Coordinates of C-alpha atoms and ligand atoms in Angstrom, one line a residue:
M1401 CA 80.8 138.0 47.5
K1402 CA 77.3 138.6 46.7
D1403 CA 75.1 141.7 48.0
V1404 CA 72.5 139.6 48.9
I1405 CA 71.6 135.7 49.6
I1406 CA 68.1 134.6 50.0
I1407 CA 67.6 131.4 51.1
G1408 CA 64.4 130.0 49.8
A1409 CA 62.4 130.6 46.6
G1410 CA 58.8 130.3 48.0
P1411 CA 56.8 133.6 47.4
G1412 CA 58.7 135.3 50.0
G1413 CA 62.1 134.6 48.6
L1414 CA 61.0 135.4 45.1
S1415 CA 59.6 138.8 45.6
A1416 CA 62.5 139.6 47.7
A1417 CA 64.5 138.3 44.5
A1418 CA 62.5 140.8 42.2
W1419 CA 62.9 143.6 44.7
C1420 CA 66.9 143.1 45.3
S1421 CA 67.3 143.1 41.5
E1422 CA 65.3 146.0 41.0
L1423 CA 67.4 147.9 43.3
G1424 CA 70.3 146.6 41.4
L1425 CA 71.7 144.3 44.3
E1426 CA 73.7 141.5 43.1
T1427 CA 71.6 138.5 44.4
L1428 CA 71.6 134.9 44.8
V1429 CA 68.8 132.7 45.5
L1430 CA 69.3 129.3 47.0
E1431 CA 66.4 126.8 46.9
A1432 CA 66.6 123.3 48.4
N1433 CA 64.0 121.9 46.0
R1434 CA 64.2 121.1 42.3
E1435 CA 61.7 123.8 41.8
T1436 CA 60.8 127.0 42.9
G1437 CA 57.2 128.1 44.5
G1438 CA 57.7 126.6 48.3
Q1439 CA 54.0 125.7 49.8
L1440 CA 52.6 126.7 46.1
L1441 CA 53.7 123.6 45.0
W1442 CA 51.5 121.7 47.8
T1443 CA 48.2 124.0 47.1
H1444 CA 45.8 121.8 45.0
N1445 CA 43.1 124.1 45.4
P1446 CA 42.4 127.5 43.7
V1447 CA 44.2 130.5 45.1
H1448 CA 42.1 133.4 44.5
N1449 CA 43.2 135.7 47.3
H1450 CA 46.3 136.9 46.4
L1451 CA 45.5 140.2 44.3
G1452 CA 46.9 140.2 40.4
A1453 CA 45.6 136.5 39.7
T1454 CA 43.4 134.0 40.1
T1455 CA 44.9 130.4 39.5
A1456 CA 43.3 126.7 39.3
N1457 CA 46.2 125.8 41.8
G1458 CA 49.2 127.2 43.5
T1459 CA 51.7 125.8 40.7
E1460 CA 49.9 127.9 38.2
L1461 CA 50.4 131.0 40.7
R1462 CA 54.1 130.1 40.6
D1463 CA 54.2 130.1 37.0
I1464 CA 53.0 133.5 36.7
F1465 CA 55.4 134.4 39.4
L1466 CA 58.4 133.2 37.3
Q1467 CA 56.8 134.8 33.9
Q1468 CA 56.9 138.1 35.7
L1469 CA 60.5 137.7 37.0
E1470 CA 62.1 137.1 33.6
P1471 CA 63.5 140.1 33.1
F1472 CA 65.2 140.8 36.7
R1473 CA 68.5 139.7 36.8
F1474 CA 69.4 137.6 40.0
E1475 CA 71.0 134.3 40.2
L1476 CA 68.8 131.1 41.1
R1477 CA 70.4 127.9 42.2
L1478 CA 67.9 125.0 42.8
N1479 CA 68.8 121.7 44.7
A1480 CA 71.2 123.9 46.8
K1481 CA 70.1 123.2 50.2
V1482 CA 71.6 124.9 52.9
K1483 CA 73.0 122.7 55.8
A1484 CA 74.2 125.1 58.3
A1485 CA 74.9 128.8 59.0
D1486 CA 77.2 131.2 60.8
L1487 CA 74.6 134.1 60.4
A1488 CA 76.9 136.4 62.9
N1489 CA 79.6 136.2 60.1
K1490 CA 77.0 136.1 57.2
K1491 CA 78.4 132.5 56.0
I1492 CA 76.3 129.9 54.9
I1493 CA 77.3 126.5 54.5
L1494 CA 75.6 124.2 51.5
E1495 CA 75.1 120.5 51.7
T1496 CA 77.8 120.2 49.1
G1497 CA 80.3 121.8 51.6
E1498 CA 80.2 125.0 49.6
I1499 CA 80.8 128.1 51.3
L1500 CA 79.0 131.3 50.7
T1501 CA 79.1 134.8 52.2
A1502 CA 77.1 138.0 51.2
R1503 CA 76.9 141.4 52.7
A1504 CA 73.3 140.6 53.7
I1505 CA 71.0 137.4 54.1
I1506 CA 67.4 137.1 53.7
L1507 CA 65.7 134.0 55.3
A1508 CA 62.8 132.9 53.5
T1509 CA 62.7 129.1 54.4
G1510 CA 59.1 129.0 55.1
I1511 CA 57.5 125.9 57.0
R1512 CA 57.3 122.2 56.7
R1513 CA 54.4 119.7 57.6
K1514 CA 55.2 117.9 60.9
K1515 CA 55.4 114.2 60.8
L1516 CA 54.8 111.2 62.9
N1517 CA 58.4 109.9 62.5
I1518 CA 57.2 106.2 62.8
G1519 CA 58.3 105.3 59.2
E1520 CA 55.7 106.9 57.1
D1521 CA 58.3 108.2 54.7
K1522 CA 58.7 104.5 53.5
F1523 CA 55.0 104.5 52.3
V1524 CA 55.2 107.7 50.3
G1525 CA 53.2 106.7 46.9
R1526 CA 52.0 103.4 48.9
G1527 CA 48.9 104.7 50.9
L1528 CA 50.6 107.8 52.6
L1529 CA 48.6 110.9 51.0
E1530 CA 49.6 114.2 49.9
S1531 CA 46.7 115.9 49.8
G1532 CA 42.5 115.5 50.3
K1533 CA 41.8 117.7 47.0
R1534 CA 44.5 115.9 45.1
D1535 CA 44.1 112.1 46.2
R1536 CA 40.5 112.2 46.3
D1537 CA 39.9 109.7 43.3
T1538 CA 42.6 107.3 44.4
V1539 CA 40.9 106.5 47.7
R1540 CA 37.5 105.8 46.3
G1541 CA 36.1 102.3 47.8
K1542 CA 39.1 102.2 50.4
N1543 CA 39.3 102.8 54.2
V1544 CA 41.3 106.1 55.2
A1545 CA 42.5 107.7 58.2
I1546 CA 43.3 111.4 58.7
I1547 CA 45.6 112.1 61.4
G1548 CA 45.0 115.6 63.1
G1549 CA 42.7 118.0 64.7
G1550 CA 42.7 121.2 63.3
D1551 CA 41.3 123.0 60.2
A1552 CA 43.3 121.0 57.7
A1553 CA 42.6 117.6 59.4
C1554 CA 39.1 118.1 59.3
E1555 CA 38.7 119.8 55.8
N1556 CA 40.5 116.8 54.4
A1557 CA 38.2 114.5 56.2
L1558 CA 35.3 116.0 54.5
I1559 CA 36.7 115.9 51.0
L1560 CA 37.9 112.2 51.3
A1561 CA 34.3 111.1 52.7
E1562 CA 33.0 111.9 49.4
T1563 CA 34.8 109.1 47.7
A1564 CA 36.1 106.9 50.2
T1565 CA 34.1 104.3 52.2
N1566 CA 34.9 105.3 55.3
V1567 CA 37.3 107.8 56.9
T1568 CA 38.4 107.6 60.3
L1569 CA 39.7 110.9 62.1
I1570 CA 42.5 110.4 64.7
H1571 CA 43.1 113.3 67.1
R1572 CA 45.3 113.0 70.3
R1573 CA 43.3 115.6 72.4
Q1574 CA 39.6 115.4 73.4
E1575 CA 38.9 119.0 71.9
F1576 CA 39.2 119.9 68.1
R1577 CA 40.8 123.3 66.8
A1578 CA 38.9 123.1 63.9
R1579 CA 36.1 125.6 62.7
R1580 CA 32.9 125.2 63.8
D1581 CA 31.2 124.4 60.5
F1582 CA 33.7 121.5 59.4
L1583 CA 33.0 120.1 63.3
E1584 CA 29.2 120.2 62.5
Q1585 CA 29.4 118.6 59.0
I1586 CA 31.8 116.0 60.3
A1587 CA 29.2 115.1 63.1
G1588 CA 26.6 114.8 60.6
N1589 CA 28.5 112.8 58.1
P1590 CA 27.9 108.9 58.5
K1591 CA 31.1 107.7 56.7
I1592 CA 33.4 109.8 59.3
K1593 CA 34.1 107.9 62.4
V1594 CA 36.1 110.2 65.0
L1595 CA 38.6 108.8 67.8
T1596 CA 39.9 111.4 70.2
E1597 CA 42.7 110.8 72.7
T1598 CA 44.2 108.4 70.4
V1599 CA 47.6 108.2 68.8
V1600 CA 49.0 106.3 65.8
T1601 CA 51.9 103.9 66.9
K1602 CA 52.5 101.9 64.1
I1603 CA 51.9 101.9 60.3
I1604 CA 51.5 98.1 59.1
G1605 CA 52.0 97.1 55.7
K1606 CA 54.6 95.5 53.4
E1607 CA 54.0 97.0 49.7
Q1608 CA 51.1 99.1 50.8
I1609 CA 49.6 100.3 54.1
E1610 CA 47.1 97.7 55.3
A1611 CA 46.5 99.0 58.9
I1612 CA 47.5 101.2 61.4
K1613 CA 48.1 100.5 65.2
L1614 CA 46.6 103.0 67.7
C1615 CA 46.9 103.4 71.4
Q1616 CA 43.7 105.1 73.4
I1617 CA 45.9 107.3 75.7
I1618 CA 43.3 107.6 78.6
E1619 CA 42.6 103.6 78.9
N1620 CA 46.3 103.0 77.5
K1621 CA 44.4 100.4 75.3
S1622 CA 46.1 99.5 72.0
Y1623 CA 44.3 97.6 69.1
Q1624 CA 44.5 97.8 65.1
I1625 CA 42.3 99.0 62.5
P1626 CA 42.5 98.1 58.7
V1627 CA 43.3 101.1 56.6
S1628 CA 44.9 101.4 53.1
A1629 CA 45.6 105.0 53.1
I1630 CA 46.5 107.9 55.5
L1631 CA 46.8 111.4 55.5
L1632 CA 48.9 113.2 58.4
R1633 CA 47.8 117.1 59.4
I1634 CA 49.4 117.5 62.6
G1635 CA 50.6 120.9 62.4
V1636 CA 53.5 122.7 60.8
E1637 CA 57.1 123.9 61.8
P1638 CA 59.6 126.1 60.8
N1639 CA 62.7 125.3 58.5
T1640 CA 65.2 127.0 60.9
E1641 CA 66.7 124.7 62.7
F1642 CA 70.0 124.8 60.8
L1643 CA 70.4 128.4 61.2
G1644 CA 73.0 128.2 64.0
E1645 CA 72.4 129.5 67.9
A1646 CA 73.1 133.2 67.2
L1647 CA 69.9 133.8 65.5
R1648 CA 67.0 134.5 67.9
K1649 CA 63.9 132.3 67.3
D1650 CA 60.8 131.9 69.7
K1651 CA 60.1 128.6 71.7
N1652 CA 58.5 127.1 68.6
G1653 CA 61.5 127.9 66.3
Y1654 CA 60.1 130.7 64.2
I1655 CA 62.8 133.5 63.4
E1656 CA 62.1 136.9 65.6
I1657 CA 61.9 140.0 63.7
N1658 CA 60.9 143.7 63.9
S1659 CA 58.3 145.1 61.6
C1660 CA 61.4 145.7 58.8
G1661 CA 62.2 141.9 58.8
E1662 CA 65.2 142.6 60.6
T1663 CA 66.4 139.8 63.0
N1664 CA 68.7 140.6 65.9
L1665 CA 71.8 139.8 63.6
E1666 CA 73.3 142.7 61.5
N1667 CA 72.1 142.7 58.1
I1668 CA 70.2 139.3 58.5
Y1669 CA 66.4 139.6 57.4
A1670 CA 63.8 137.0 57.9
I1671 CA 60.5 136.8 55.6
G1672 CA 57.4 134.9 55.1
D1673 CA 56.0 132.0 57.1
A1674 CA 59.5 131.2 58.7
A1675 CA 59.1 134.4 60.8
N1676 CA 55.4 133.3 62.0
P1677 CA 53.6 136.5 60.7
L1678 CA 50.2 137.1 61.7
S1679 CA 48.7 135.9 58.9
P1680 CA 50.8 133.4 56.9
T1681 CA 49.6 134.1 53.4
V1682 CA 51.1 134.5 49.6
S1683 CA 50.3 138.4 50.0
T1684 CA 51.9 138.8 53.4
A1685 CA 55.1 136.5 52.6
V1686 CA 55.3 138.5 49.1
G1687 CA 55.1 142.1 51.0
M1688 CA 57.8 141.2 53.7
G1689 CA 59.9 140.2 50.7
A1690 CA 59.7 143.8 49.4
T1691 CA 60.0 145.3 52.8
A1692 CA 63.2 143.6 53.5
A1693 CA 64.8 144.3 50.4
K1694 CA 64.2 148.0 50.6
V1695 CA 65.4 148.2 54.3
L1696 CA 68.6 146.2 53.5
Y1697 CA 69.1 148.5 50.4
S1698 CA 68.9 151.6 52.5
K1699 CA 71.3 149.9 55.4
L1700 CA 73.8 148.7 53.1
N1701 CA 74.2 152.4 51.7
L1702 CA 74.4 151.9 48.4
Ligands
FAD2399 C1 47.4 123.4 51.0 C2 47.8 125.2 51.4 C3 47.0 125.9 50.7 C4 47.0 127.3 50.6 N1 46.5 128.3 50.4 C5 46.7 129.4 50.4 C6 45.8 130.3 49.5 O1 44.9 129.9 49.3 N2 46.4 131.8 49.8 C7 47.4 132.3 50.3 O2 47.5 133.7 50.5 N3 48.3 131.4 50.9 C8 48.0 130.0 50.9 N4 48.8 129.1 51.7 C9 49.7 129.8 52.4 C10 51.1 130.0 51.5 O3 51.4 129.1 50.5 C11 52.2 130.4 52.4 O4 52.0 131.5 53.3 C12 53.5 130.7 51.5 O5 53.9 129.9 50.8 C13 54.3 131.0 52.5 O6 55.5 131.7 51.6 P1 57.2 131.7 52.2 O7 58.1 132.0 50.9 O8 57.3 132.5 53.2 O9 57.6 130.1 52.3 P2 57.4 128.6 51.8 O10 56.4 128.7 50.4 O11 57.3 127.6 52.8 O12 58.7 128.5 50.7 C14 60.1 128.3 51.6 C15 61.2 128.0 50.7 O13 62.1 127.8 51.4 C16 63.0 126.4 51.1 N5 64.0 125.9 52.0 C17 63.8 125.7 53.0 N6 64.7 125.2 53.7 C18 65.6 125.5 53.1 C19 67.0 125.4 53.1 N7 67.6 124.6 54.2 N8 67.9 125.6 51.9 C20 67.5 125.9 51.0 N9 66.2 126.4 50.6 C21 65.4 126.0 51.6 C22 61.8 125.4 50.7 O14 62.4 124.3 49.8 C23 60.9 126.4 50.1 O15 60.6 126.3 48.4 C24 48.6 127.7 51.3 C25 49.6 126.8 52.2 C26 49.1 125.5 52.2 C27 50.0 124.1 52.3

């Protein structure tokens, strides 16, 4: 049995691992992905707001974290996805069926982007874009659709309009939740067409995306527009559904904690974006990792 198991090796989990190691706790970090970093791997813009380093992108910051972690002693298992948990009894079940236990568990599972669930996974690398910044050059001369109504959707519409022939921004509501400056720039950009109260019901294409089917909700009118690329920015949701009923979560699935990172279950902590912090940032996740490690150390009475 380990002293601590940390689920997730994003900024929060890595910070908690450093602190647990520093405090002499025998620590195991489980990461579903084949590499560490969490959302840093999706960050293609420069990161300059986490003190200590300015980097060209998130992966570069992750590499700095890993370099700094080299002297710390903890076990890291990649490709180790947790499938289920009985947190009241501190049991974790991996996808392989292996059962692990620890004296304390830190949940650092972060968030994921929401999907439309209309078969978009089939088009990964075939027109389903990952990021405006990363894919700006691949949409040169193409028709692109962006789905969503927040900052991320609007910012990406502006980025992709730099190279695409035209951009259709599709939002299911009437009002956008995005920053006013983004909305003003969109209104003044002749390449961007905005469709509100409209949902995407189907992605059409054999090898590549060729078109999307839309439904105007108010008029209940369906029609099709030709696009060869789409980008989804319809919000995020926490990676917490597999953590069991005993763990208290809010209505959106975020883990409820106190200011020490303690959940409603003894010696079970949650940190970073999965616990819905007021500011979901690298610095917050890193700080919450340190707090949880120090509190659990004192509670374990070592
Ligand atoms: C495009 C983009 C740009 C950003 N820019 C900035 C910025 O400039 N500055 C800033 O401070 N923040 C930025 N952020 C936010 C920042 O990246 C996050 O706040 C931070 O990564 C949260 O860290 P975390 O450890 O809580 O979670 P995450 O980074 O989400 O990591 C969670 C980890 O848990 C793993 N995991 C999930 N489920 C399981 C499971 N079942 N079993 C095992 N492992 C699991 C995941 O694979 C992942 O590696 C940005 C985010 C994005 C998406």
